[in-house]
């Protein structure tokens, strides 16, 4: 790729210059207290921000959080993020109570060299996500006015054709931040010539969400291990009853076709943990994958499956994992995800955790993040990259 990097920008000198940084600070917040429950994405952008402040830049950070409807919504405010970002940087972060309005202008104007400001949620403005080119362009003009240069370090958003990701780079000298550069380098190893055996583990809820990446990966992987809610549509395609487990009936024939042409690469669960209800305290036990009771719901892969998947993983030289194996948020149904994660962490392979719920599971289960080669900050972006799609944010940096 012909992308200029943060080091290129630093070499030109940024002292006294305003640098607009698109970060991905879309962190989970506790619905009751509003506290941040996982600051992984904030930590991920620190290397870029620290390099800029250390070089004397006036750093203006912008991000989205959640899915507000193009207007201010207090539950999606970035104010808690500003506080946590300041703690991690070891210096106060100025917070603008709007995105491109009077507060944003005065906050940016007040920045001294080496200081950081955070603008309010980009999605409080309809222009950020608008499909109307004129509306998005007008918002991009307002954002770009806050910077003399632009850094994209929001890998979790590069697959979105949004103003701050796609349109602002056309208005300013632009480079990739430390995080985006690392993400692209890692994923390029998976799409190039990965060291073999190359094993992919896919979980999550729906086959439809992962169909494109399955299609793209099947010709290149040595084994494809499928767990999570999506496995039940595959089990149905094998002719098994799945009780009241998650099922995409319209995808059964597609799964049958994938199994037929997978040349034995696809591994499915041989046992599952089936419960009376979708609840943390529901009665449950382990049953064969071809013997799920009619009124029970599968909420995790079983121990035999964990052992089988582990055996396939232990000999791998390259591993990509995206999606939990069960409802890991409920302790009774977290054993499958924990077992697979611990196995991946202990291998000698080059390991990539594909963001989203997988990254959340690593942290929620208290696993050592350093045991994995790379934990992506962008689940959707990493999947679309592996599918071979053009990512608008990356394309904008290449131009």
Coordinates of C-alpha atoms in Angstrom, one line a residue, residues 169-364:
X169 CA -8.7 12.9 4.5
X170 CA -9.4 14.5 1.1
X171 CA -9.3 17.9 2.7
X172 CA -6.1 17.6 4.8
X173 CA -2.6 16.1 4.5
X174 CA -3.4 12.6 5.9
X175 CA -1.5 9.6 7.4
X176 CA -2.2 6.3 9.1
X177 CA -1.8 6.2 12.9
X178 CA 0.2 3.5 14.7
X179 CA -2.9 1.3 15.3
X180 CA -4.2 1.4 11.8
X181 CA -0.8 0.6 10.4
X182 CA -0.4 -2.3 12.7
X183 CA -3.8 -3.7 12.0
X184 CA -3.2 -3.6 8.2
X185 CA 0.2 -5.2 8.5
X186 CA -1.2 -8.0 10.6
X187 CA -4.2 -8.7 8.4
X188 CA -2.0 -8.6 5.3
X189 CA -0.1 -11.6 6.7
X190 CA -3.4 -13.5 6.8
X191 CA -4.3 -12.6 3.2
X192 CA -0.9 -13.1 1.7
X193 CA 1.0 -16.4 2.3
X194 CA 0.2 -17.4 5.9
X195 CA 2.4 -20.0 7.5
X196 CA 0.6 -23.3 7.6
X197 CA -1.3 -25.0 8.9
X198 CA -3.7 -22.0 8.9
X199 CA -6.7 -22.5 11.2
X200 CA -9.7 -20.2 11.5
X201 CA -12.2 -20.2 14.4
X202 CA -15.5 -18.5 13.8
X203 CA -18.3 -18.0 16.3
X204 CA -21.0 -15.5 16.9
X205 CA -24.7 -15.5 16.3
X206 CA -25.5 -15.6 12.6
X207 CA -24.2 -17.4 9.5
X208 CA -25.5 -14.6 7.4
X209 CA -23.1 -12.2 9.2
X210 CA -20.1 -14.4 8.4
X211 CA -21.1 -15.9 5.0
X212 CA -18.8 -13.7 2.9
X213 CA -15.8 -14.3 5.0
X214 CA -16.4 -18.1 5.1
X215 CA -16.6 -18.0 1.3
X216 CA -13.4 -16.0 1.1
X217 CA -11.5 -18.2 3.6
X218 CA -12.5 -21.7 2.5
X219 CA -10.1 -21.9 -0.4
X220 CA -7.2 -20.7 1.7
X221 CA -7.5 -22.2 5.2
X222 CA -6.5 -25.7 6.3
X223 CA -9.3 -26.0 9.0
X224 CA -12.3 -23.9 9.7
X225 CA -13.8 -24.5 13.2
X226 CA -17.3 -23.2 13.7
X227 CA -19.0 -22.7 17.1
X228 CA -21.3 -20.1 18.6
X229 CA -24.9 -19.6 17.7
X230 CA -24.1 -19.9 14.0
X231 CA -23.1 -23.6 14.4
X232 CA -26.8 -24.6 14.8
X233 CA -27.7 -23.7 11.2
X234 CA -24.8 -25.9 10.1
X235 CA -26.0 -28.7 12.3
X236 CA -29.5 -28.4 10.8
X237 CA -27.9 -28.6 7.4
X238 CA -26.4 -31.9 8.4
X239 CA -30.0 -33.1 9.2
X240 CA -29.8 -32.7 13.0
X241 CA -32.6 -31.2 15.1
X242 CA -31.4 -28.2 17.1
X243 CA -34.3 -27.7 19.5
X244 CA -35.0 -24.0 20.2
X245 CA -31.4 -23.0 19.4
X246 CA -30.7 -20.0 17.3
X247 CA -31.4 -21.0 13.7
X248 CA -31.4 -19.1 10.4
X249 CA -33.8 -21.4 8.4
X250 CA -33.2 -19.5 5.2
X251 CA -29.4 -20.2 5.4
X252 CA -29.7 -24.0 5.9
X253 CA -29.3 -24.8 2.2
X254 CA -26.4 -22.4 1.9
X255 CA -24.7 -24.2 4.8
X256 CA -25.3 -27.5 3.3
X257 CA -23.6 -26.3 0.1
X258 CA -20.7 -25.0 2.1
X259 CA -20.2 -28.3 3.8
X260 CA -20.4 -30.2 0.6
X261 CA -17.6 -28.2 -1.1
X262 CA -15.4 -27.7 2.0
X263 CA -13.5 -30.8 1.3
X264 CA -13.6 -31.7 5.0
X265 CA -12.1 -28.5 6.2
X266 CA -15.1 -27.4 8.3
X267 CA -15.3 -28.8 11.8
X268 CA -18.6 -28.5 13.7
X269 CA -19.4 -29.2 17.4
X270 CA -19.9 -32.8 18.4
X271 CA -21.5 -31.8 21.7
X272 CA -23.2 -28.7 23.0
X273 CA -24.4 -27.3 26.4
X274 CA -28.2 -27.2 26.1
X275 CA -30.3 -25.2 28.6
X276 CA -34.0 -25.0 29.5
X277 CA -33.9 -21.2 28.8
X278 CA -31.7 -18.4 27.7
X279 CA -30.9 -17.3 31.2
X280 CA -27.7 -17.4 33.4
X281 CA -29.3 -19.7 36.0
X282 CA -31.1 -22.0 33.6
X283 CA -30.9 -25.8 34.1
X284 CA -28.5 -27.2 31.6
X285 CA -26.4 -30.2 30.6
X286 CA -24.1 -31.4 27.9
X287 CA -25.8 -33.4 25.0
X288 CA -24.6 -34.8 21.7
X289 CA -24.8 -32.3 18.8
X290 CA -27.1 -34.7 17.0
X291 CA -29.3 -35.1 20.1
X292 CA -30.5 -31.7 21.3
X293 CA -33.9 -32.0 23.1
X294 CA -36.7 -30.3 21.3
X295 CA -37.4 -27.7 24.0
X296 CA -33.8 -26.9 24.8
X297 CA -31.5 -24.1 23.5
X298 CA -27.8 -24.6 22.8
X299 CA -25.8 -21.9 24.6
X300 CA -22.2 -23.2 24.4
X301 CA -20.0 -25.9 22.8
X302 CA -19.4 -28.9 24.9
X303 CA -16.1 -30.4 26.4
X304 CA -15.6 -33.0 23.6
X305 CA -15.8 -30.2 21.0
X306 CA -13.4 -28.0 23.0
X307 CA -11.0 -31.0 23.0
X308 CA -11.4 -31.6 19.3
X309 CA -11.0 -28.0 18.4
X310 CA -8.0 -27.7 20.6
X311 CA -6.3 -30.7 18.9
X312 CA -6.8 -28.9 15.5
X313 CA -5.4 -25.7 16.9
X314 CA -2.3 -27.1 18.6
X315 CA -0.6 -27.9 15.4
X316 CA -1.4 -24.6 13.7
X317 CA 1.2 -22.1 12.7
X318 CA -1.3 -19.3 11.9
X319 CA -4.7 -18.8 13.8
X320 CA -7.5 -16.3 13.3
X321 CA -10.3 -16.2 15.8
X322 CA -13.5 -14.2 15.4
X323 CA -16.6 -14.7 17.6
X324 CA -17.3 -16.4 20.9
X325 CA -18.1 -20.1 21.2
X326 CA -21.1 -19.5 23.4
X327 CA -22.9 -17.0 25.6
X328 CA -19.7 -16.1 27.4
X329 CA -21.3 -13.3 29.3
X330 CA -23.1 -15.9 31.4
X331 CA -20.5 -17.9 33.5
X332 CA -22.3 -21.2 33.0
X333 CA -21.9 -20.9 29.2
X334 CA -18.4 -19.4 29.0
X335 CA -16.4 -22.6 29.3
X336 CA -16.2 -23.2 25.5
X337 CA -15.0 -19.7 24.7
X338 CA -12.5 -19.9 27.6
X339 CA -11.2 -23.3 26.5
X340 CA -10.6 -22.2 22.9
X341 CA -9.1 -18.8 24.0
X342 CA -6.7 -20.5 26.4
X343 CA -5.7 -23.1 23.7
X344 CA -5.0 -20.3 21.2
X345 CA -3.0 -18.4 23.8
X346 CA -0.7 -21.3 24.5
X347 CA 0.1 -22.2 20.9
X348 CA 3.3 -21.3 19.1
X349 CA 1.3 -20.0 16.2
X350 CA 1.0 -16.4 15.0
X351 CA -2.4 -15.6 16.5
X352 CA -4.9 -12.9 15.6
X353 CA -8.1 -12.2 17.6
X354 CA -10.5 -10.5 15.3
X355 CA -11.9 -7.8 17.5
X356 CA -15.5 -7.3 18.6
X357 CA -16.9 -9.9 21.0
X358 CA -13.8 -12.0 20.8
X359 CA -11.6 -9.2 22.1
X360 CA -14.2 -8.5 24.7
X361 CA -14.2 -12.1 25.8
X362 CA -10.4 -12.2 26.2
X363 CA -10.7 -9.2 28.6
X364 CA -13.9 -10.3 30.3

